[in-house]
Amino acid sequence: MGRSVLYPASLFAFLLLSLSTSYGADQTAAVREAVAAMQRGDFPSAEKVLRAEVQAHSDDSWALSLLGVALDSQKKLSEAEEFHRRAVEKSPGSADVLNNYGTHLWIAGQYEKAETVFASALAAAPAYFKVLYNLGVMATNTGHYQRAREVLDTALRQQPQNVDVLYRLACVDEASGQWEPAVLRLAQAAKLDPRRADVQKLLALTTTELGALDDAAAAWDRYLKLVPNDEIARRERGYTAAKMGKFWQAIPELEWFVARRPDDPVGHYELGQAERTIDMTQALAHLDKALALDPNYVPARSARGSLYSQQGKPELAVKDLELAASLQPNDAANLDRLGQTYQALDRTADALRVLRRAAELAPEDSRTLLHYGRALADAGQTEESKAVMDRFRQLGPEKKKGVPAGLVEYLSLAPEQRHAEYQARVEKAVRDHPEDPSTQVEYLKLVLRDGHTDRAATAARRIAAMKPGAAVLAEAGRALLEANQYALARDLLEQADPAGPHRGDVELDLAIATFHATGAAKDAKAGLDWMDRIPESERNGDYFLARAQMLDASGKFPDAVVALDRALGAAPQRPDFFLQATAFLVRKERASEALRWIDEAARILPANREILLMKATTLEFARQTDDAEQLLNEIQKRWPEWSAVWVAHGIVLDTHRHYEEAREALETAVTLGARSPETYFYLADSTLRSGAERKDAAETAIRQALKLSPSDPWIQALAGRIAFARGEYQVAVDRQRAAIRLRPRLVEAHDGLAQAYNALGRKQEAEAERQQIATMQRVSANAGHSSSAQDEPPYLSSLLQGSLFQGKPLREW
């Protein structure tokens, strides 16, 4: 079926939406006349006006660019190229000019070049919605799916109900095989605009991949009402009906299709599949026809081999299945059928080879494991057969993969509505099947996500009392561990069978839960005891990271460093692995070791922006500010739409008193969607400090921070300082008192309160605050602490440890 590309006519319409606002008051009367003509669709008139304007003003980059657009719209692409290039030469930093040139390259089918030009436009204007969208589409067309997702996500934050952006994000998800997020976005897009045929078509395809066949059939019906002459869509609707077992509906539709398109191999294959349970001879005839039309059509090759096997003809089946395996060597289902066919031919060694590979590709497929286990037994490999069959029994019988009807309707709901419906379904399942431990685990996950720790404890005890299998206990224990319910996690994980599959994973989780259960040194030792039981062969990077933390808690930091070195040697290519290790070393104020870790991470994962940002903040922690600044600038140029790097850069600039630059960076971050209280805190601080005339803007920013985090004493204290600067002395008093209630020994708040009292003429109260400050400073000095250091907001340390730009604390292993 394929993914659609925005047609040039739609592209022109999208481009022209803002032509009248581009360059604003700088437009000449002639340019405004040309823009008006283009908005009417009168491109020849626009061309005539713009040619005269360009001749009169050869340095006018906007007139040159618009002339290129007018020529593009008339499909005069080669001539348009010259004017776009001249426009870019005159204004290489203009996002509008670059966007027009990128659009020209898109129309010309030069996607790689277009992507590069759109990236330059985005560097010039990181929050430019049209450029974000265009770059996302081009990155999708060039197969750069991660980049596409990054920029389109930013565009969606600007316009959450933009159907074009939702659709394009779904295209990225579909192209990278992420069916569930694709369906979620498409369900939302379809609700916003039910008449978008492209949305319904992609929705039909992605729900089919998920196995939601009822929803797929409904999407095909909706699509065909919008595009009734799409014969391929009728074919796919018929094949969907066949998969649902509705052969009386499927076969006539597929017969209609092959009658109209007798040379279409897919149509013959799908009709053969529909007929195989009704008329095997007819089914085989259509599969023969499909392969006559395309001998390398793998689905038909594999299906015919399977049909020959059903007929008891393994000598015919093996030829088709071997060819299919050679064309698609990672198709686990085909390898499983081929292995069974080899067994039927007494080719045991070949059967073991392909079934072993099938089991590696589909380790959770119980049917494949059953076939592999039996083949091992037939070959006399009893011990390995027993292990595989144990795993088969643990998985249980093959689970039905279909998805009940209503998925699209459910996903189209608002998040809170989806949660309420999901909660109702889970609670009903628990009531209807109180004896089912899997249902109880789903309920446990639900209450943990909602923060109901009391209900989680009850659910955990209920699961333990059922004495389910190790897999269920391990799943429940992991859920509790990730929710920081360490004691409950430990109790469940202790019941899991340590001799079962994935033993090392269970014991590592158990060790971590034991270590964190109370935080005492004795629990660190108990955690290490569990770690020692994990076989050497299963000691991976995560193992050594956790071991390092436990050794540190036991007062053995040198040994912890050795464990970290071993972790680095076993390092997986996982960003979170390096981020956690670096954050641990930053917390321990070990700058050189932290830099060594994050340098290695940047070497292994040079395209990971979270790693690079962590490296920049680690350089700042190591007081290598110039290097940190250089890297932050490089990240901004590479990912200009990423709000996190602008936040980080703004915070670093603010701490070094570069307030004007900090304000600009943080304003960009907010425009790009940054909404954390820390962002608004530093924006308010840098705005206030960058000029007296910006006091009102600082107040606007701090109000946002207060709204997001009213119980933060540092935010309250800064809010008081801003109110004081604006002459609102009583408001300043109220805010500083709130800060002191939240953090009684916050010197900055007491000092601000003293100043506000003094401004109100309340001299006695001001003096009392100053005396209290002096007392706190003496106490801190006697204890060997700096009161100013204790007053520092915690945001910078959070940034240096990576938790601020990650949006949540990194896991405490």
mmCIF file with all atom_site columns, C-alpha atoms in Angstrom, residues 156 159-164 166 185-196 199 412:
data_model
loop_
_atom_site.group_PDB
_atom_site.id
_atom_site.type_symbol
_atom_site.label_atom_id
_atom_site.label_alt_id
_atom_site.label_comp_id
_atom_site.label_asym_id
_atom_site.label_entity_id
_atom_site.label_seq_id
_atom_site.pdbx_PDB_ins_code
_atom_site.Cartn_x
_atom_site.Cartn_y
_atom_site.Cartn_z
_atom_site.occupancy
_atom_site.B_iso_or_equiv
_atom_site.pdbx_formal_charge
_atom_site.auth_seq_id
_atom_site.auth_comp_id
_atom_site.auth_asym_id
_atom_site.auth_atom_id
_atom_site.pdbx_PDB_model_num
ATOM 1  C CA . LEU A 1 156 ? 2.918   18.825 17.924 1.00 0.00 ? 156 LEU A CA 1
ATOM 2  C CA . GLN A 1 159 ? -0.183  22.656 17.795 1.00 0.00 ? 159 GLN A CA 1
ATOM 3  C CA . PRO A 1 160 ? -1.471  19.569 19.680 1.00 0.00 ? 160 PRO A CA 1
ATOM 4  C CA . GLN A 1 161 ? -4.549  19.212 17.461 1.00 0.00 ? 161 GLN A CA 1
ATOM 5  C CA . ASN A 1 162 ? -2.851  19.607 14.100 1.00 0.00 ? 162 ASN A CA 1
ATOM 6  C CA . VAL A 1 163 ? -4.032  16.648 12.010 1.00 0.00 ? 163 VAL A CA 1
ATOM 7  C CA . ASP A 1 164 ? -1.174  16.949 9.511  1.00 0.00 ? 164 ASP A CA 1
ATOM 8  C CA . LEU A 1 166 ? -0.414  13.719 13.936 1.00 0.00 ? 166 LEU A CA 1
ATOM 9  C CA . ARG A 1 185 ? -2.008  9.232  16.813 1.00 0.00 ? 185 ARG A CA 1
ATOM 10 C CA . LEU A 1 186 ? -4.264  8.186  13.934 1.00 0.00 ? 186 LEU A CA 1
ATOM 11 C CA . ALA A 1 187 ? -7.234  7.630  16.241 1.00 0.00 ? 187 ALA A CA 1
ATOM 12 C CA . GLN A 1 188 ? -6.790  11.177 17.539 1.00 0.00 ? 188 GLN A CA 1
ATOM 13 C CA . ALA A 1 189 ? -6.393  12.556 14.009 1.00 0.00 ? 189 ALA A CA 1
ATOM 14 C CA . ALA A 1 190 ? -9.490  10.691 12.770 1.00 0.00 ? 190 ALA A CA 1
ATOM 15 C CA . LYS A 1 191 ? -11.559 12.142 15.593 1.00 0.00 ? 191 LYS A CA 1
ATOM 16 C CA . LEU A 1 192 ? -10.372 15.663 14.760 1.00 0.00 ? 192 LEU A CA 1
ATOM 17 C CA . ASP A 1 193 ? -11.036 15.229 11.012 1.00 0.00 ? 193 ASP A CA 1
ATOM 18 C CA . PRO A 1 194 ? -13.121 12.161 10.107 1.00 0.00 ? 194 PRO A CA 1
ATOM 19 C CA . ARG A 1 195 ? -12.948 12.994 6.386  1.00 0.00 ? 195 ARG A CA 1
ATOM 20 C CA . ARG A 1 196 ? -9.185  12.690 6.031  1.00 0.00 ? 196 ARG A CA 1
ATOM 21 C CA . VAL A 1 199 ? -5.673  9.046  7.961  1.00 0.00 ? 199 VAL A CA 1
ATOM 22 C CA . SER A 1 412 ? -9.494  8.519  20.353 1.00 0.00 ? 412 SER A CA 1
#
